[in-house]
CSV table of C-alpha atoms in Angstrom, one decimal:
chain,number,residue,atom,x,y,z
A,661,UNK,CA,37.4,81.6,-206.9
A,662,UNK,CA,33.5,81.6,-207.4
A,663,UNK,CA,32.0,85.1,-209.2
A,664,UNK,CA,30.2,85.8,-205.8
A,665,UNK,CA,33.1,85.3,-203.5
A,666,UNK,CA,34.8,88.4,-206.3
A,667,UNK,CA,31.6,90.8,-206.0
A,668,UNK,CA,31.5,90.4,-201.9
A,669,UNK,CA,35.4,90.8,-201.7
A,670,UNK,CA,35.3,94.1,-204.4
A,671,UNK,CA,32.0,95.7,-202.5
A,672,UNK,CA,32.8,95.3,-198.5
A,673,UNK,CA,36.5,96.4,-199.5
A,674,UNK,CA,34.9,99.2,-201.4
A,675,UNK,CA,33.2,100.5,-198.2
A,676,UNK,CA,36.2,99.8,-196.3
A,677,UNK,CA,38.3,101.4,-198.5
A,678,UNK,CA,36.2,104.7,-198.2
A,679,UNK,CA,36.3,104.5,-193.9
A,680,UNK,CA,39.8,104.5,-193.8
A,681,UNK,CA,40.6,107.6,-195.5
A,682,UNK,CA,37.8,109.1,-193.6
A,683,UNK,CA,38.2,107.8,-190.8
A,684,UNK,CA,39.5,104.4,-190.0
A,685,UNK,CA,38.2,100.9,-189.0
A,686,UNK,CA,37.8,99.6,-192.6
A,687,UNK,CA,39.8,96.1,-191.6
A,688,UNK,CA,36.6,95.2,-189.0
A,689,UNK,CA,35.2,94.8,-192.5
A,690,UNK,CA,37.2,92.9,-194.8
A,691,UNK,CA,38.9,90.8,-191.6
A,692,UNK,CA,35.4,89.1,-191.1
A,693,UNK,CA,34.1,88.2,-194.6
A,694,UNK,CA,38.2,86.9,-195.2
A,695,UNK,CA,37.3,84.5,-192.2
A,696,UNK,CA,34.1,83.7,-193.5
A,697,UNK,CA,35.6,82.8,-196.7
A,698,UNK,CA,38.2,80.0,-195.2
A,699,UNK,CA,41.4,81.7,-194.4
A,700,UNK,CA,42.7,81.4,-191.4
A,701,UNK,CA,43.1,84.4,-189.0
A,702,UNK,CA,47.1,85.4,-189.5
A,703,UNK,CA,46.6,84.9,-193.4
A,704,UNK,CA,43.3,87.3,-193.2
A,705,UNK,CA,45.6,89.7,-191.2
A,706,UNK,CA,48.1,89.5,-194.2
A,707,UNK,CA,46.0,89.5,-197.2
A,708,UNK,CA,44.4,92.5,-196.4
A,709,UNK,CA,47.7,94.0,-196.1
A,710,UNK,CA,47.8,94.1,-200.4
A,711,UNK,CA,44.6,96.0,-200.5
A,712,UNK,CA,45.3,98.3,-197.6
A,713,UNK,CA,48.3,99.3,-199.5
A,714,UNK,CA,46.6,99.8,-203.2
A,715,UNK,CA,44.3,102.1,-201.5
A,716,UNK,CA,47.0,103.9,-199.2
A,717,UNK,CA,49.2,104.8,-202.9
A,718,UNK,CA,45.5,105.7,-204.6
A,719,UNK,CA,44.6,108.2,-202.1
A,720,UNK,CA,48.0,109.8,-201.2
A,721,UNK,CA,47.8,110.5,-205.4
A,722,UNK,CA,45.1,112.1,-204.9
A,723,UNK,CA,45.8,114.0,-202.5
A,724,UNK,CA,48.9,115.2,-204.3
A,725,UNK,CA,46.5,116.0,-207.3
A,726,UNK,CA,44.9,118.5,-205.0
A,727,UNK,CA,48.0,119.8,-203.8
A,728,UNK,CA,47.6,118.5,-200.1
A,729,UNK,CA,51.4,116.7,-199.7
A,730,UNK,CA,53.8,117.2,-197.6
A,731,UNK,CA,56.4,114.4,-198.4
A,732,UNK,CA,59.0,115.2,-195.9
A,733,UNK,CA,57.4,115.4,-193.0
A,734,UNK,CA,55.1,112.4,-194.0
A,735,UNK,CA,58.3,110.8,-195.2
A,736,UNK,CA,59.7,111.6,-191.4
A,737,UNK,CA,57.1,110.2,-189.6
A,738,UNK,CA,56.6,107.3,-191.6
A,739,UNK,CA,60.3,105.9,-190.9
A,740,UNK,CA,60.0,106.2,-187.3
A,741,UNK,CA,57.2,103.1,-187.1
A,742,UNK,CA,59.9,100.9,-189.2
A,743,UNK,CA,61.4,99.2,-185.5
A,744,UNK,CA,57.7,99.0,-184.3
A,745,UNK,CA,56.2,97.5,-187.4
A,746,UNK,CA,59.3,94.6,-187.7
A,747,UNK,CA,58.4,93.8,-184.7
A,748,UNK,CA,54.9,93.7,-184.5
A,749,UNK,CA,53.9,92.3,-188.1
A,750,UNK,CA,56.8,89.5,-187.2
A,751,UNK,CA,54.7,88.6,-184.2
A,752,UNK,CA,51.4,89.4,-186.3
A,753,UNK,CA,48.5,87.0,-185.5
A,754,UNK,CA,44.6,87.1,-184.8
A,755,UNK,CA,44.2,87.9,-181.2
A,756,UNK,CA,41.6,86.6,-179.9
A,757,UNK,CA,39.4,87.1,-176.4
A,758,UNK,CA,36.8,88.6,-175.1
A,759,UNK,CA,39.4,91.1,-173.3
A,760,UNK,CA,41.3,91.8,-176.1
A,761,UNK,CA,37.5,93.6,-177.5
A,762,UNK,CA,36.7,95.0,-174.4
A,763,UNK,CA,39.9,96.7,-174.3
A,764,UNK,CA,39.8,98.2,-177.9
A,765,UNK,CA,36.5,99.3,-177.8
A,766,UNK,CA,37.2,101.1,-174.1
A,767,UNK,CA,40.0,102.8,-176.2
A,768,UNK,CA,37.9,103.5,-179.5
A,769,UNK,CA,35.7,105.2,-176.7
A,770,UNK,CA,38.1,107.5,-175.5
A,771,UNK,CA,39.5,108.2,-179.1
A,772,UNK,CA,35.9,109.4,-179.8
A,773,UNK,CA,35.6,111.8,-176.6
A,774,UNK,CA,39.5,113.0,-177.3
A,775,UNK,CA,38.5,113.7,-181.0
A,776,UNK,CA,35.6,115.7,-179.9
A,777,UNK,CA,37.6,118.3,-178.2
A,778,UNK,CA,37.6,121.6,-179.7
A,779,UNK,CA,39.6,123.8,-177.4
A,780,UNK,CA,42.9,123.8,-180.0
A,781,UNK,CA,41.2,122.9,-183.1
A,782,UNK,CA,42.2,124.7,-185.9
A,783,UNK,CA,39.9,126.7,-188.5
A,784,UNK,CA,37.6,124.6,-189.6
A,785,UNK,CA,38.7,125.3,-193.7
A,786,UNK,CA,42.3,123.6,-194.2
A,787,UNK,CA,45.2,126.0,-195.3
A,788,UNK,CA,47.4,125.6,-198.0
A,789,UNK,CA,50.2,125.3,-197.0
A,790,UNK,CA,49.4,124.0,-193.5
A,791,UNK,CA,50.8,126.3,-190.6
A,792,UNK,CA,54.2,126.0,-188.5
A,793,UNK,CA,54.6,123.2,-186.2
A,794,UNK,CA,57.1,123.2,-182.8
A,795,UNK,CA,59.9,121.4,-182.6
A,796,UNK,CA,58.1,120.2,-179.3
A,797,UNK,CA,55.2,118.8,-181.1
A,798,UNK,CA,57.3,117.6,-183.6
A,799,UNK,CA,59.2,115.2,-181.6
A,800,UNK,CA,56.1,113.9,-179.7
A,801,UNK,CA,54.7,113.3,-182.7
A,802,UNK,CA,57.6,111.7,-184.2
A,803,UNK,CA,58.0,109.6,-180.8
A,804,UNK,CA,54.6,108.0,-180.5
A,805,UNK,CA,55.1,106.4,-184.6
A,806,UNK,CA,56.7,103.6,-183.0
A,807,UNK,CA,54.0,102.5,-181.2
A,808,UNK,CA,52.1,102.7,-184.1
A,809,UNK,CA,54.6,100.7,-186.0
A,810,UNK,CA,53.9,98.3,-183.5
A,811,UNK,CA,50.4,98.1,-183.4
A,812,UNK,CA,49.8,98.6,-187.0
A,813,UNK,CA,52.4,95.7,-187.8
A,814,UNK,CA,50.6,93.4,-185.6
A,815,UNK,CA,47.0,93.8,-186.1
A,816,UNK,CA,46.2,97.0,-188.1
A,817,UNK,CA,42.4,97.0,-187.2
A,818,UNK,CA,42.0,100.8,-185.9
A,819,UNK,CA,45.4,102.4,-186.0
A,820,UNK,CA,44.1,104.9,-188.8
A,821,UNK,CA,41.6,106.2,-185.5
A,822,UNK,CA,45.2,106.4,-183.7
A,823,UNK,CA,46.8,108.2,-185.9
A,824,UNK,CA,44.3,110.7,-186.7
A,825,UNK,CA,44.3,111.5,-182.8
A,826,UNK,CA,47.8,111.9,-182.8
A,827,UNK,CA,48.1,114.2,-185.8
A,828,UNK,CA,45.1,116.2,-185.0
A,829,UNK,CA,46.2,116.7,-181.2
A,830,UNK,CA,49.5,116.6,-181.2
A,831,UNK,CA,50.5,118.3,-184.4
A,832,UNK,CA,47.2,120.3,-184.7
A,833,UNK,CA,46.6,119.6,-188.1
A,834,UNK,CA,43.5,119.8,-190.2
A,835,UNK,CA,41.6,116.7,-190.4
A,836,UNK,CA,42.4,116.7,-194.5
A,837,UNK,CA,46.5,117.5,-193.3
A,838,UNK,CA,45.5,114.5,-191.1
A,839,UNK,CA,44.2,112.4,-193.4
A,840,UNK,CA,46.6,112.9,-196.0
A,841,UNK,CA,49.7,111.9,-193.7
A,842,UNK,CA,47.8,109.0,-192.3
A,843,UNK,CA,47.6,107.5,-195.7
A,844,UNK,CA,51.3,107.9,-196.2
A,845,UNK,CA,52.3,106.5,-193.0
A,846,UNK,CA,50.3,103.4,-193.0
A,847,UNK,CA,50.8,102.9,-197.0
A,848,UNK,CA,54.9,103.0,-196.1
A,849,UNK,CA,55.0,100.9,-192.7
A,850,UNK,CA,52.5,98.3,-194.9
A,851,UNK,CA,55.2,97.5,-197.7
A,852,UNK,CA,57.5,95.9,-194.6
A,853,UNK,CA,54.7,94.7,-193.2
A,854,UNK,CA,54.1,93.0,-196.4
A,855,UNK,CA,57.4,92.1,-197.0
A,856,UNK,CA,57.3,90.0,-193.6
A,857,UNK,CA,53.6,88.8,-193.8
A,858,UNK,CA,54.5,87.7,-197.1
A,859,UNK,CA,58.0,85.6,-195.9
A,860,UNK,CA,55.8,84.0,-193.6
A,861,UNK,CA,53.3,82.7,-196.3
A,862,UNK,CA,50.4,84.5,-194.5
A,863,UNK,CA,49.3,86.3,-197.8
A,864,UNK,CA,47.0,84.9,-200.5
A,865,UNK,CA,48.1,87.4,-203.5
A,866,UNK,CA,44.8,86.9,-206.0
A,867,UNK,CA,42.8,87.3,-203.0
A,868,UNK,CA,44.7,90.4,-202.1
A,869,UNK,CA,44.4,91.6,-205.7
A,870,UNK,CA,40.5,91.6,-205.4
A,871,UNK,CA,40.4,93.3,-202.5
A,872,UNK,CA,42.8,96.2,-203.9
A,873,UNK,CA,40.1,96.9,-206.7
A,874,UNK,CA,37.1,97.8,-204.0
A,875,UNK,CA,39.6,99.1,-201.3
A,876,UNK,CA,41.6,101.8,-204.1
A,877,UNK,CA,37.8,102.6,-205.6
A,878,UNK,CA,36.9,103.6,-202.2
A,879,UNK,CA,40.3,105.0,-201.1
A,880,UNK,CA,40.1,107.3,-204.4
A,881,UNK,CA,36.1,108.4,-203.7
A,882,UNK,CA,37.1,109.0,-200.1
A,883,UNK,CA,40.1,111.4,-200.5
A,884,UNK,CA,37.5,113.1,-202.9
A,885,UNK,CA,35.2,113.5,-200.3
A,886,UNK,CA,37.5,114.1,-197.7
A,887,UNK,CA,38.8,117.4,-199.6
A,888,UNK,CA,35.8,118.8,-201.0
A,889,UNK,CA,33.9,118.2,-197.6
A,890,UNK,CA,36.2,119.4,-195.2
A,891,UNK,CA,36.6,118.9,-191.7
A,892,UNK,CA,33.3,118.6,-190.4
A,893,UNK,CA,32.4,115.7,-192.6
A,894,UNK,CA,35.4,113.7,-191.7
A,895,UNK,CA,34.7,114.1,-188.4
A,896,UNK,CA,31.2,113.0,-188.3
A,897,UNK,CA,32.1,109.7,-190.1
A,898,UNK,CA,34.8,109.4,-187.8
A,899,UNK,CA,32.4,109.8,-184.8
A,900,UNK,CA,30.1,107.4,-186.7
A,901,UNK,CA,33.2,104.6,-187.1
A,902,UNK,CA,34.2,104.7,-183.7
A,903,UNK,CA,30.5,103.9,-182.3
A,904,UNK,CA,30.0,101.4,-184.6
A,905,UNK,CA,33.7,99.7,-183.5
A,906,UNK,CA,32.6,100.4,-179.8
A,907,UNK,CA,29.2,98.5,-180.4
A,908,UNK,CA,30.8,96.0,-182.3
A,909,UNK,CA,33.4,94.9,-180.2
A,910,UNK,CA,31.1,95.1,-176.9
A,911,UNK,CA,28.3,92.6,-178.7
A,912,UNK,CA,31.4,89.9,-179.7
A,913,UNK,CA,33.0,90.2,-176.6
């Protein structure tokens, strides 16, 4: 592969590295420019898979190196997207229509208005540990991984913006809690996703690999960020991401 296919590969997944543990979105990023550089769309969708992983183990480390982990409840809600990711990465190809934008920027839309709810927010400084949950919560929590499993197996772009909704108003966490679990959900739901991408011969593996360098250099400086900054940070990138998406998807649609 030419030097400058390397550098744009290492600096876009960089950036996109850094959005998902903010936010989310970081695969409208590193989708494209895999396009641009010949593959077709289901081995895009795959490839990025590799990198998405490498950053999702380099920021849940550092998390743990800040003492934000909380492996059994991350562990719990992880395992409950494993029917919903077979299914979807098995199935997992580049959708494509002017619908299919219209209506994931309709629902980026009312992820952004649902995210700017304050009413339940918690303290704006994150606890350690984080406070008691109900068993109530827990369970709708616990219920909706499986359609994450399914979405995130099938097309990935965005479900970081879904699962911060769902930990942040359902489980009333902390945006850092929220962070932190997202990472560890879509890190473990990716190595099946993997697994089946990679059965399918939908993954180039030394493209992958230069993609993990920029997406774990960004994953790493944005669970930095992410802790030291706190909840209103996160949130304004978040806010940031899903305008960007909206506008995005509107102008290809």
């Amino acid at each position: 592969m030419e030097l400058w296919k390397i550098f744009l590969l290492i600096v876009v997944s960089f950036f996109a590295g850094f959005l998902n543990v903010m936010a989310g979105g970081g695969s409208l990023l590193t989708l494209p420019v895999l396009i641009f550089l010949g593959l077709e769309g289901s081995v895009a969708n795959g490839t990025n898979r590799v990198a998405i992983l490498a950053q999702s183990v380099t920021s849940v480390l550092t998390f743990l190196k800040k003492g934000y982990f909380e492996f059994k409840r991350s562990l719990s809600l992880a395992i409950c997207t494993l029917p919903g990711v077979i299914i979807g990465a098995y199935y997992g190809t580049k959708l494509q229509g002017a619908w299919f934008n219209r209506v994931l920027a309709l629902l980026m839309f009312v992820l952004m208005i649902v995210m700017s709810r304050n009413s339940d927010d918690p303290p704006e400084k994150s606890a350690l540990p984080p406070p008691e949950i109900s068993s109530n919560r827990l369970f709708w929590a616990h219920f909706s991984m499986l359609f994450i499993g399914l979405y995130g197996g099938f097309i990935q772009v965005g479900v970081g913006l879904l699962l911060m909704v769902i930990l942040k108003k359902v489980l009333r966490l902390d945006l850092v809690y929220v962070n932190m679990h997202k990472l560890f959900i879509v890190g473990f739901y990716t190595c099946v996703a993997i697994a089946i991408f990679g059965w399918k011969n939908q993954i180039l593996w030394t493209t992958g690999f230069y993609l993990s360098i920029g997406y774990s250099l960004g994953g790493f400086v944005g669970s930095e960020v992410s802790i030291k900054k706190g909840e209103s940070t996160i949130k304004t990138v978040l806010n940031i991401v899903l305008i960007a998406m909206i506008l995005e998807l509107l102008w290809t649609a």
